[in-house]
Amino acid sequence: MPHHSILDILPEQLRKEAMEKIQVMRFPAGQVLFSAGEHCQGLPLVLQGSVKVQMTGVSGHSIVLYRMGKDDICTLSIGCLMTGRGYRAEAVVEEEGEAAIIPRGVFDRLMDQSPAFRLGIMESYGRRLDDLMLLVEEVAFHRMDERLEEWLQARASRGVIAITHQELAVELGTAREVVSRLLKELERQKMVRLSRGKIELTGLLDSSVLAGA
Amino acid sequence: MPHHSILDILPEQLRKEAMEKIQVMRFPAGQVLFSAGEHCQGLPLVLQGSVKVQMTGVSGHSIVLYRMGKDDICTLSIGCLMTGRGYRAEAVVEEEGEAAIIPRGVFDRLMDQSPAFRLGIMESYGRRLDDLMLLVEEVAFHRMDERLEEWLQARASRGVIAITHQELAVELGTAREVVSRLLKELERQKMVRLSRGKIELTGLLDSSVLAGA
DNA sequence: GATAGTTCAGTGACAAAGTCACACTCGATC
DNA sequence: GATCGAGTGTGACTTTGTCACTGAACTATC
């Protein structure tokens, strides 16, 4: 049974109608939900799991723009749905999960009939704009070593993070060599221990150790 | 009489109603429409003139995120309107003009009553997301000299551009010194002529010369 | 379990961009 | 025409990005 907060708030009658036409799909980790240039069939709601959205620029470099998790709405799709233009970014499943796809017609009907649905869409959109604005600031003005440490810190609870330097470079929008250099420096400072495809957090950041406790 | 394409597409009855409650305001160049942290009173529609939207990061640096011109909708405001959070950015009038402010209640009513209005809002939002995604890519991966040249090129029709190096640094999200250095190099190459607060385009870019003709 | 192939990581050398400190200069004002 | 402030120029240094390469670690196959 699909469960998503923006569907839960719908009045009973509308919810039933919508449910009939929504298809729920299960996605394994690594699956590409959509890629750049593709056209959009409906609005995806993330029910479970996590999805990263990244774009590749004309320069050929890639950067992760944001992530979606349980209860998120793929706001990016709304623009594509409305303008008919293809996606500019690509979405890849990180943790396997499931998504419900709301077809265009149902989306239009929900937007027409439910003020609460509209509010949910608009809020989600506001959050996405905020995320992107913060990312611009981050990329433009923050030092790479700080950004790397913050990224690791945010995942400190894992203990060991399974990621290659190349993937980490895409997360931060930089070059693999830069990540390698900075990680090596962190290792010298006994903050991390490195091995092929893995980063083990050792001394990093008291606060996160406390948070994990 | 306010004139904006998203109002024009409204059915006569709705349009009349809306018009009564919309206030049109005239803004002189330099006026701040809203600044970071402020709360949003309604949805601004740009009728005339141009407005730049810029944010200042925790680092203290600023960057111009995008511009709005005639017929644009301040999509950023929708998020603020819906979530009740304050603005993250600041909007400054560049060329004097006027804007219509749609109060929250009227906005809700139009969203409820007009599919065409909804479409217009969603399209505008899609464009804004696209802009920001392109900006992220631009900032993360493009060389500053190229970005500077493109910025100048886009304004080539002006002939002489009145801007300080500091302002230009905010446009590109970099430091004043970097802009000064790059401009000096362009001057050496006879692409521009520099004077205090002014940049005169001389040899720059055949294409733009043709476009201006 | 040796071999070959592939992916991942490390590194030196150099170029581009950001930072810091300071000098200079233009132009408005008194 | 002296003064002052905003705007600009520049050198020295750090950080980040790029290029070219090496070697190490995993995988598949014989």
CSV table of C-alpha atoms (C1' of nucleotides) in Angstrom, one decimal:
chain,number,residue,atom,x,y,z
A,1,MET,CA,0.0,0.0,0.0
A,2,PRO,CA,1.6,3.3,-1.0
A,3,HIS,CA,2.1,5.7,1.8
A,4,HIS,CA,3.0,9.3,1.3
A,5,SER,CA,2.1,12.3,3.4
A,6,ILE,CA,0.9,14.3,0.4
A,7,LEU,CA,-1.6,11.5,-0.4
A,8,ASP,CA,-2.7,11.1,3.2
A,9,ILE,CA,-3.9,14.6,3.4
A,10,LEU,CA,-6.3,14.2,0.5
A,11,PRO,CA,-10.0,13.9,1.2
A,12,GLU,CA,-11.1,10.3,1.2
A,13,GLN,CA,-13.0,10.4,-2.1
A,14,LEU,CA,-10.2,12.0,-4.0
A,15,ARG,CA,-7.6,9.8,-2.4
A,16,LYS,CA,-9.4,6.6,-3.5
A,17,GLU,CA,-9.7,7.9,-7.1
A,18,ALA,CA,-6.0,8.8,-7.2
A,19,MET,CA,-4.8,5.6,-5.7
A,20,GLU,CA,-6.4,3.6,-8.5
A,21,LYS,CA,-4.4,5.4,-11.1
A,22,ILE,CA,-1.1,5.6,-9.3
A,23,GLN,CA,1.4,2.9,-9.9
A,24,VAL,CA,3.9,2.0,-7.3
A,25,MET,CA,7.3,0.8,-8.5
A,26,ARG,CA,10.2,-0.8,-6.7
A,27,PHE,CA,13.7,0.3,-7.5
A,28,PRO,CA,17.0,-1.5,-6.7
A,29,ALA,CA,20.0,0.5,-5.7
A,30,GLY,CA,21.9,1.9,-8.7
A,31,GLN,CA,18.8,2.1,-10.9
A,32,VAL,CA,18.5,5.2,-13.0
A,33,LEU,CA,15.0,6.8,-12.5
A,34,PHE,CA,15.5,9.3,-15.2
A,35,SER,CA,18.4,10.8,-17.1
A,36,ALA,CA,19.1,14.1,-18.8
A,37,GLY,CA,17.1,14.8,-21.9
A,38,GLU,CA,14.4,12.3,-21.0
A,39,HIS,CA,10.8,13.4,-20.9
A,40,CYS,CA,8.7,13.1,-17.9
A,41,GLN,CA,5.7,10.8,-17.6
A,42,GLY,CA,4.4,11.8,-14.2
A,43,LEU,CA,5.3,13.1,-10.8
A,44,PRO,CA,7.3,10.6,-8.7
A,45,LEU,CA,6.7,10.5,-5.0
A,46,VAL,CA,9.4,8.8,-3.0
A,47,LEU,CA,7.8,6.2,-0.6
A,48,GLN,CA,10.9,4.5,0.6
A,49,GLY,CA,14.7,4.5,0.1
A,50,SER,CA,16.8,7.4,-1.2
A,51,VAL,CA,17.6,8.9,-4.5
A,52,LYS,CA,20.4,11.3,-5.5
A,53,VAL,CA,19.9,13.9,-8.3
A,54,GLN,CA,23.0,14.9,-10.2
A,55,MET,CA,23.8,16.8,-13.3
A,56,THR,CA,26.6,16.7,-15.8
A,57,GLY,CA,27.6,20.1,-17.2
A,58,VAL,CA,28.7,21.0,-20.7
A,59,SER,CA,32.2,20.7,-19.2
A,60,GLY,CA,31.6,17.0,-18.7
A,61,HIS,CA,31.9,17.2,-15.0
A,62,SER,CA,29.1,16.1,-12.7
A,63,ILE,CA,27.8,17.3,-9.3
A,64,VAL,CA,25.2,16.0,-6.9
A,65,LEU,CA,22.5,18.7,-6.6
A,66,TYR,CA,20.4,17.2,-3.8
A,67,ARG,CA,18.9,14.0,-2.4
A,68,MET,CA,15.4,12.8,-2.0
A,69,GLY,CA,14.2,10.5,0.7
A,70,LYS,CA,11.0,9.0,2.2
A,71,ASP,CA,8.1,11.3,1.7
A,72,ASP,CA,9.8,13.6,-0.7
A,73,ILE,CA,8.3,14.8,-4.0
A,74,CYS,CA,10.4,15.0,-7.1
A,75,THR,CA,9.8,18.7,-7.6
A,76,LEU,CA,12.2,18.7,-10.6
A,77,SER,CA,9.7,16.7,-12.5
A,78,ILE,CA,7.0,19.3,-12.2
A,79,GLY,CA,8.9,21.7,-14.3
A,80,CYS,CA,9.5,19.1,-16.9
A,81,LEU,CA,5.8,18.0,-16.8
A,82,MET,CA,4.6,21.5,-17.3
A,83,THR,CA,7.0,22.9,-19.9
A,84,GLY,CA,7.4,19.6,-21.7
A,85,ARG,CA,11.2,20.1,-21.7
A,86,GLY,CA,13.4,17.2,-20.9
A,87,TYR,CA,15.2,16.7,-17.6
A,88,ARG,CA,18.4,18.6,-17.1
A,89,ALA,CA,19.6,16.2,-14.4
A,90,GLU,CA,19.7,12.5,-13.7
A,91,ALA,CA,18.3,10.6,-10.7
A,92,VAL,CA,20.0,7.5,-9.4
A,93,VAL,CA,18.7,5.2,-6.6
A,94,GLU,CA,21.1,5.0,-3.7
A,95,GLU,CA,19.2,2.9,-1.2
A,96,GLU,CA,16.7,0.7,-2.8
A,97,GLY,CA,13.1,1.7,-2.3
A,98,GLU,CA,9.9,2.4,-3.9
A,99,ALA,CA,8.2,5.3,-5.6
A,100,ALA,CA,4.7,6.1,-6.7
A,101,ILE,CA,4.2,7.8,-10.1
A,102,ILE,CA,1.3,10.2,-10.3
A,103,PRO,CA,0.3,10.5,-14.0
A,104,ARG,CA,-0.1,13.9,-15.5
A,105,GLY,CA,-3.9,13.8,-15.6
A,106,VAL,CA,-4.2,12.8,-11.9
A,107,PHE,CA,-1.7,15.5,-11.0
A,108,ASP,CA,-3.7,18.1,-12.7
A,109,ARG,CA,-6.9,16.9,-11.1
A,110,LEU,CA,-5.3,16.9,-7.6
A,111,MET,CA,-4.0,20.4,-8.2
A,112,ASP,CA,-7.4,21.4,-9.2
A,113,GLN,CA,-9.3,19.8,-6.4
A,114,SER,CA,-7.2,19.9,-3.3
A,115,PRO,CA,-5.8,23.0,-1.7
A,116,ALA,CA,-3.8,20.8,0.7
A,117,PHE,CA,-2.1,19.0,-2.3
A,118,ARG,CA,-1.3,22.4,-3.8
A,119,LEU,CA,0.3,23.5,-0.6
A,120,GLY,CA,2.3,20.4,-0.4
A,121,ILE,CA,3.6,20.8,-3.9
A,122,MET,CA,4.5,24.5,-3.3
A,123,GLU,CA,6.2,23.8,0.0
A,124,SER,CA,8.3,21.1,-1.6
A,125,TYR,CA,9.2,23.4,-4.4
A,126,GLY,CA,10.3,26.1,-1.9
A,127,ARG,CA,12.5,23.7,-0.1
A,128,ARG,CA,14.2,22.6,-3.4
A,129,LEU,CA,14.9,26.2,-4.4
A,130,ASP,CA,16.4,26.8,-1.0
A,131,ASP,CA,18.6,23.7,-1.3
A,132,LEU,CA,19.9,24.9,-4.6
A,133,MET,CA,20.6,28.4,-3.4
A,134,LEU,CA,22.5,27.0,-0.5
A,135,LEU,CA,24.4,24.8,-2.9
A,136,VAL,CA,25.4,27.7,-5.1
A,137,GLU,CA,26.8,29.5,-2.0
A,138,GLU,CA,28.6,26.4,-0.9
A,139,VAL,CA,30.2,25.8,-4.2
A,140,ALA,CA,31.1,29.4,-4.8
A,141,PHE,CA,32.5,30.4,-1.5
A,142,HIS,CA,33.4,27.5,0.8
A,143,ARG,CA,36.8,25.8,1.0
A,144,MET,CA,37.0,22.3,-0.3
A,145,ASP,CA,38.6,20.9,2.9
A,146,GLU,CA,35.7,22.2,5.0
A,147,ARG,CA,33.1,20.9,2.6
A,148,LEU,CA,34.8,17.5,2.5
A,149,GLU,CA,34.9,17.4,6.3
A,150,GLU,CA,31.2,18.4,6.6
A,151,TRP,CA,30.2,15.7,4.1
A,152,LEU,CA,32.1,13.1,6.1
A,153,GLN,CA,30.7,14.5,9.3
A,154,ALA,CA,27.1,14.2,8.1
A,155,ARG,CA,27.8,10.5,7.6
A,156,ALA,CA,29.8,10.0,10.7
A,157,SER,CA,27.3,7.6,12.2
A,158,ARG,CA,28.1,5.0,9.6
A,159,GLY,CA,31.6,4.6,11.0
A,160,VAL,CA,32.9,3.3,7.7
A,161,ILE,CA,31.7,4.9,4.5
A,162,ALA,CA,31.8,2.9,1.2
A,163,ILE,CA,32.6,5.4,-1.5
A,164,THR,CA,35.4,5.9,-4.1
A,165,HIS,CA,37.3,9.2,-4.4
A,166,GLN,CA,35.7,9.7,-7.8
A,167,GLU,CA,32.2,9.4,-6.4
A,168,LEU,CA,33.1,11.7,-3.6
A,169,ALA,CA,34.4,14.2,-6.1
A,170,VAL,CA,31.0,14.2,-7.8
A,171,GLU,CA,29.3,14.8,-4.5
A,172,LEU,CA,31.4,17.9,-4.0
A,173,GLY,CA,31.7,19.0,-7.6
A,174,THR,CA,35.4,18.8,-7.8
A,175,ALA,CA,38.2,16.6,-9.2
A,176,ARG,CA,39.1,13.2,-8.0
A,177,GLU,CA,42.7,14.3,-7.4
A,178,VAL,CA,41.6,17.0,-5.1
A,179,VAL,CA,39.6,14.6,-3.0
A,180,SER,CA,42.5,12.2,-2.8
A,181,ARG,CA,44.9,14.9,-1.7
A,182,LEU,CA,42.5,16.2,1.0
A,183,LEU,CA,41.7,12.7,2.3
A,184,LYS,CA,45.4,11.9,2.5
A,185,GLU,CA,45.9,15.0,4.5
A,186,LEU,CA,43.1,13.9,6.9
A,187,GLU,CA,44.7,10.5,7.2
A,188,ARG,CA,48.0,12.1,8.2
A,189,GLN,CA,46.0,14.0,10.9
A,190,LYS,CA,44.6,10.6,12.1
A,191,MET,CA,41.0,11.8,11.3
A,192,VAL,CA,40.3,8.9,8.9
A,193,ARG,CA,41.7,5.6,7.7
A,194,LEU,CA,41.7,5.0,4.0
A,195,SER,CA,41.4,1.8,2.0
A,196,ARG,CA,40.2,1.0,-1.5
A,197,GLY,CA,36.6,2.2,-1.8
A,198,LYS,CA,36.3,2.9,1.9
A,199,ILE,CA,36.8,5.7,4.3
A,200,GLU,CA,36.8,4.9,8.0
A,201,LEU,CA,36.2,7.8,10.3
A,202,THR,CA,38.4,7.6,13.3
A,203,GLY,CA,39.2,10.8,15.2
A,204,LEU,CA,36.8,13.0,13.3
A,205,LEU,CA,34.7,15.4,15.2
A,206,ASP,CA,33.7,15.1,18.8
A,207,SER,CA,30.2,16.4,18.1
A,208,SER,CA,29.3,13.6,15.8
A,209,VAL,CA,30.6,11.0,18.2
A,210,LEU,CA,28.3,12.5,20.8
A,211,ALA,CA,25.4,12.7,18.4
A,212,GLY,CA,25.9,9.0,17.5
A,213,ALA,CA,25.9,8.0,21.2
B,1,MET,CA,-3.2,49.5,-16.0
B,2,PRO,CA,-1.2,46.5,-14.9
B,3,HIS,CA,-0.3,44.2,-17.7
B,4,HIS,CA,1.2,40.8,-17.2
B,5,SER,CA,0.7,37.7,-19.3
B,6,ILE,CA,-0.3,35.5,-16.3
B,7,LEU,CA,-3.1,37.9,-15.6
B,8,ASP,CA,-4.1,38.2,-19.3
B,9,ILE,CA,-4.9,34.5,-19.5
B,10,LEU,CA,-7.4,34.6,-16.7
B,11,PRO,CA,-11.1,34.4,-17.5
B,12,GLU,CA,-12.7,37.8,-17.6
B,13,GLN,CA,-14.7,37.5,-14.3
B,14,LEU,CA,-11.7,36.2,-12.3
B,15,ARG,CA,-9.4,38.8,-13.8
B,16,LYS,CA,-11.6,41.7,-12.8
B,17,GLU,CA,-11.9,40.4,-9.2
B,18,ALA,CA,-8.1,39.9,-9.0
B,19,MET,CA,-7.4,43.3,-10.5
B,20,GLU,CA,-9.3,45.0,-7.7
B,21,LYS,CA,-7.1,43.6,-5.0
B,22,ILE,CA,-3.8,43.8,-6.7
B,23,GLN,CA,-1.7,46.8,-6.0
B,24,VAL,CA,0.8,48.1,-8.5
B,25,MET,CA,3.9,49.8,-7.2
B,26,ARG,CA,6.6,51.7,-9.0
B,27,PHE,CA,10.2,51.1,-8.0
B,28,PRO,CA,13.2,53.4,-8.6
B,29,ALA,CA,16.6,51.9,-9.5
B,30,GLY,CA,18.5,50.7,-6.5
B,31,GLN,CA,15.4,50.1,-4.4
B,32,VAL,CA,15.4,46.9,-2.3
B,33,LEU,CA,12.3,44.9,-3.0
B,34,PHE,CA,12.9,42.5,-0.2
B,35,SER,CA,16.0,41.4,1.8
B,36,ALA,CA,17.1,38.2,3.5
B,37,GLY,CA,15.1,37.2,6.5
B,38,GLU,CA,12.1,39.3,5.6
B,39,HIS,CA,8.7,37.7,5.3
B,40,CYS,CA,6.7,37.7,2.2
B,41,GLN,CA,3.4,39.6,1.8
B,42,GLY,CA,2.3,38.4,-1.6
B,43,LEU,CA,3.5,37.3,-5.0
B,44,PRO,CA,5.3,40.0,-7.0
B,45,LEU,CA,4.8,40.1,-10.7
B,46,VAL,CA,7.3,42.2,-12.6
B,47,LEU,CA,5.4,44.5,-15.1
B,48,GLN,CA,8.3,46.6,-16.2
B,49,GLY,CA,12.0,47.1,-15.5
B,50,SER,CA,14.5,44.6,-14.2
B,51,VAL,CA,15.4,43.2,-10.8
B,52,LYS,CA,18.4,41.2,-9.7
B,53,VAL,CA,18.2,38.6,-7.0
B,54,GLN,CA,21.3,38.0,-5.0
B,55,MET,CA,22.3,36.2,-1.8
B,56,THR,CA,25.0,36.7,0.8
B,57,GLY,CA,26.4,33.5,2.2
B,58,VAL,CA,27.6,32.7,5.7
B,59,SER,CA,31.0,33.5,4.3
B,60,GLY,CA,30.0,37.1,3.8
B,61,HIS,CA,30.4,36.9,0.1
B,62,SER,CA,27.5,37.7,-2.3
B,63,ILE,CA,26.5,36.3,-5.6
B,64,VAL,CA,23.8,37.2,-8.1
B,65,LEU,CA,21.5,34.2,-8.6
B,66,TYR,CA,19.2,35.4,-11.4
B,67,ARG,CA,17.4,38.3,-12.8
B,68,MET,CA,13.7,39.0,-13.4
B,69,GLY,CA,12.4,41.2,-16.2
B,70,LYS,CA,9.1,42.2,-17.7
B,71,ASP,CA,6.4,39.4,-17.4
B,72,ASP,CA,8.4,37.4,-14.9
B,73,ILE,CA,7.0,36.1,-11.7
B,74,CYS,CA,9.0,36.2,-8.4
B,75,THR,CA,8.9,32.4,-7.9
B,76,LEU,CA,11.2,32.7,-4.9
B,77,SER,CA,8.3,34.4,-3.1
B,78,ILE,CA,6.0,31.4,-3.5
B,79,GLY,CA,8.2,29.2,-1.3
B,80,CYS,CA,8.3,31.9,1.3
B,81,LEU,CA,4.6,32.5,1.0
B,82,MET,CA,3.8,28.8,1.5
B,83,THR,CA,6.3,27.8,4.2
B,84,GLY,CA,6.2,31.1,6.1
B,85,ARG,CA,10.0,31.2,6.2
B,86,GLY,CA,11.8,34.4,5.4
B,87,TYR,CA,13.6,35.1,2.2
B,88,ARG,CA,17.1,33.7,1.9
B,89,ALA,CA,18.0,36.2,-0.8
B,90,GLU,CA,17.6,39.9,-1.6
B,91,ALA,CA,16.1,41.6,-4.6
B,92,VAL,CA,17.3,44.9,-5.9
B,93,VAL,CA,15.8,47.0,-8.7
B,94,GLU,CA,18.3,47.5,-11.5
B,95,GLU,CA,16.2,49.4,-14.1
B,96,GLU,CA,13.3,51.2,-12.6
B,97,GLY,CA,10.0,49.7,-13.2
B,98,GLU,CA,6.8,48.5,-11.7
B,99,ALA,CA,5.5,45.4,-10.0
B,100,ALA,CA,2.1,44.1,-9.1
B,101,ILE,CA,1.7,42.4,-5.7
B,102,ILE,CA,-0.8,39.6,-5.6
B,103,PRO,CA,-1.9,39.2,-1.9
B,104,ARG,CA,-1.9,35.7,-0.4
B,105,GLY,CA,-5.7,35.3,-0.5
B,106,VAL,CA,-5.9,36.3,-4.2
B,107,PHE,CA,-3.1,34.0,-5.1
B,108,ASP,CA,-4.8,31.1,-3.3
B,109,ARG,CA,-8.0,31.9,-5.1
B,110,LEU,CA,-6.4,32.1,-8.5
B,111,MET,CA,-4.5,28.8,-7.9
B,112,ASP,CA,-7.9,27.3,-7.0
B,113,GLN,CA,-9.9,28.6,-9.9
B,114,SER,CA,-7.6,28.9,-12.9
B,115,PRO,CA,-5.8,25.9,-14.4
B,116,ALA,CA,-4.0,28.4,-16.7
B,117,PHE,CA,-2.7,30.4,-13.7
B,118,ARG,CA,-1.5,27.2,-12.1
B,119,LEU,CA,0.3,26.3,-15.3
B,120,GLY,CA,2.0,29.7,-15.5
B,121,ILE,CA,3.2,29.4,-11.9
B,122,MET,CA,4.5,25.9,-12.5
B,123,GLU,CA,6.3,26.9,-15.7
B,124,SER,CA,7.9,29.9,-14.0
B,125,TYR,CA,9.1,27.7,-11.2
B,126,GLY,CA,10.5,25.1,-13.6
B,127,ARG,CA,12.5,27.8,-15.3
B,128,ARG,CA,13.9,29.1,-12.1
B,129,LEU,CA,15.0,25.7,-11.0
B,130,ASP,CA,16.7,25.3,-14.4
B,131,ASP,CA,18.5,28.6,-14.0
B,132,LEU,CA,19.8,27.7,-10.6
B,133,MET,CA,21.0,24.3,-11.8
B,134,LEU,CA,22.8,25.9,-14.6
B,135,LEU,CA,24.3,28.4,-12.2
B,136,VAL,CA,25.6,25.6,-10.0
B,137,GLU,CA,27.3,24.0,-13.0
B,138,GLU,CA,28.7,27.4,-14.1
B,139,VAL,CA,30.1,28.2,-10.7
B,140,ALA,CA,31.5,24.7,-10.1
B,141,PHE,CA,33.1,24.0,-13.4
B,142,HIS,CA,33.7,27.0,-15.6
B,143,ARG,CA,36.7,29.1,-15.8
B,144,MET,CA,36.4,32.6,-14.5
B,145,ASP,CA,37.9,34.2,-17.6
B,146,GLU,CA,35.3,32.5,-19.8
B,147,ARG,CA,32.5,33.5,-17.4
B,148,LEU,CA,33.7,37.1,-17.4
B,149,GLU,CA,33.9,37.2,-21.1
B,150,GLU,CA,30.4,35.7,-21.5
B,151,TRP,CA,29.0,38.2,-19.0
B,152,LEU,CA,30.5,41.1,-20.9
B,153,GLN,CA,29.4,39.6,-24.2
B,154,ALA,CA,25.8,39.4,-23.1
B,155,ARG,CA,25.9,43.1,-22.5
B,156,ALA,CA,28.0,43.9,-25.6
B,157,SER,CA,25.2,45.9,-27.2
B,158,ARG,CA,25.6,48.6,-24.5
B,159,GLY,CA,29.0,49.5,-25.8
B,160,VAL,CA,30.0,51.0,-22.5
B,161,ILE,CA,29.0,49.2,-19.3
B,162,ALA,CA,28.8,51.1,-16.1
B,163,ILE,CA,29.9,48.8,-13.3
B,164,THR,CA,32.6,48.6,-10.7
B,165,HIS,CA,34.9,45.6,-10.4
B,166,GLN,CA,33.4,44.9,-7.0
B,167,GLU,CA,29.8,44.7,-8.4
B,168,LEU,CA,31.1,42.5,-11.3
B,169,ALA,CA,32.7,40.2,-8.7
B,170,VAL,CA,29.3,39.8,-7.1
B,171,GLU,CA,27.8,39.0,-10.5
B,172,LEU,CA,30.2,36.2,-10.9
B,173,GLY,CA,30.6,35.1,-7.3
B,174,THR,CA,34.3,35.8,-7.1
B,175,ALA,CA,36.7,38.3,-5.5
B,176,ARG,CA,37.2,41.8,-6.7
B,177,GLU,CA,40.9,41.2,-7.3
B,178,VAL,CA,40.2,38.4,-9.6
B,179,VAL,CA,38.0,40.5,-11.7
B,180,SER,CA,40.5,43.4,-11.8
B,181,ARG,CA,43.2,41.0,-12.9
B,182,LEU,CA,41.2,39.4,-15.6
B,183,LEU,CA,39.9,42.7,-16.9
B,184,LYS,CA,43.4,44.1,-17.0
B,185,GLU,CA,44.5,41.1,-19.1
B,186,LEU,CA,41.5,41.7,-21.5
B,187,GLU,CA,42.6,45.3,-21.8
B,188,ARG,CA,46.1,44.2,-22.7
B,189,GLN,CA,44.5,42.1,-25.5
B,190,LYS,CA,42.7,45.2,-26.7
B,191,MET,CA,39.3,43.6,-26.0
B,192,VAL,CA,38.2,46.3,-23.5
B,193,ARG,CA,39.1,49.8,-22.4
B,194,LEU,CA,38.9,50.4,-18.6
B,195,SER,CA,38.2,53.5,-16.6
B,196,ARG,CA,36.9,54.1,-13.2
B,197,GLY,CA,33.4,52.5,-12.9
B,198,LYS,CA,33.2,51.8,-16.6
B,199,ILE,CA,34.1,49.1,-19.1
B,200,GLU,CA,34.2,49.9,-22.7
B,201,LEU,CA,33.9,47.0,-25.1
B,202,THR,CA,36.2,47.4,-28.1
B,203,GLY,CA,37.4,44.4,-29.9
B,204,LEU,CA,35.3,41.9,-28.1
B,205,LEU,CA,33.6,39.2,-30.0
B,206,ASP,CA,32.6,39.5,-33.7
B,207,SER,CA,29.3,37.7,-33.1
B,208,SER,CA,28.0,40.3,-30.8
B,209,VAL,CA,29.0,43.1,-33.1
B,210,LEU,CA,27.0,41.4,-35.8
B,211,ALA,CA,24.1,40.8,-33.4
B,212,GLY,CA,24.1,44.5,-32.5
B,213,ALA,CA,24.0,45.5,-36.2
C,1,DG,C1',47.1,-19.9,-7.5
C,2,DA,C1',49.4,-17.4,-11.4
C,3,DT,C1',48.1,-14.1,-15.0
C,4,DA,C1',46.0,-10.4,-17.3
C,5,DG,C1',42.9,-6.7,-17.2
C,6,DT,C1',40.5,-3.1,-14.9
C,7,DT,C1',39.4,0.1,-11.5
C,8,DC,C1',41.1,2.9,-7.8
C,9,DA,C1',44.4,5.7,-5.5
C,10,DG,C1',48.7,8.6,-5.0
C,11,DT,C1',51.7,12.1,-6.6
C,12,DG,C1',54.6,15.8,-8.9
C,13,DA,C1',54.4,19.7,-11.7
C,14,DC,C1',52.1,23.4,-13.2
C,15,DA,C1',48.1,26.7,-14.1
C,16,DA,C1',44.0,29.1,-12.4
C,17,DA,C1',41.7,31.4,-8.8
C,18,DG,C1',41.2,33.1,-4.0
C,19,DT,C1',43.3,35.8,-0.1
C,20,DC,C1',45.9,39.3,2.1
C,21,DA,C1',48.3,43.5,2.3
C,22,DC,C1',49.1,47.5,0.6
C,23,DA,C1',49.9,51.4,-2.9
C,24,DC,C1',48.0,54.3,-6.2
C,25,DT,C1',44.6,57.2,-8.6
C,26,DC,C1',40.6,59.3,-10.0
C,27,DG,C1',37.1,62.5,-9.1
C,28,DA,C1',34.1,64.8,-6.1
C,29,DT,C1',34.0,68.2,-2.4
C,30,DC,C1',35.4,71.8,0.6
D,1,DG,C1',44.3,72.9,-5.3
D,2,DA,C1',44.2,70.1,-1.0
D,3,DT,C1',41.7,66.4,1.0
D,4,DC,C1',39.4,62.3,1.2
D,5,DG,C1',37.1,58.1,-0.1
D,6,DA,C1',35.8,54.8,-3.4
D,7,DG,C1',37.7,52.3,-6.8
D,8,DT,C1',41.6,50.0,-8.9
D,9,DG,C1',46.3,47.7,-9.6
D,10,DT,C1',49.7,44.4,-8.0
D,11,DG,C1',52.9,41.2,-5.6
D,12,DA,C1',53.2,37.2,-2.7
D,13,DC,C1',51.3,33.3,-1.1
D,14,DT,C1',47.7,29.5,-0.6
D,15,DT,C1',44.2,26.6,-2.4
D,16,DT,C1',42.1,24.3,-6.0
D,17,DG,C1',42.0,22.4,-10.7
D,18,DT,C1',44.5,19.9,-14.5
D,19,DC,C1',47.6,16.8,-16.7
D,20,DA,C1',50.4,13.0,-16.9
D,21,DC,C1',51.8,9.3,-15.0
D,22,DT,C1',52.7,5.3,-11.5
D,23,DG,C1',51.5,1.7,-8.7
D,24,DA,C1',48.3,-1.0,-5.9
D,25,DA,C1',44.1,-3.6,-5.2
D,26,DC,C1',40.5,-6.3,-6.9
D,27,DT,C1',38.3,-9.6,-10.6
D,28,DA,C1',37.9,-12.9,-13.9
D,29,DT,C1',40.1,-16.5,-16.3
D,30,DC,C1',43.0,-19.9,-17.3
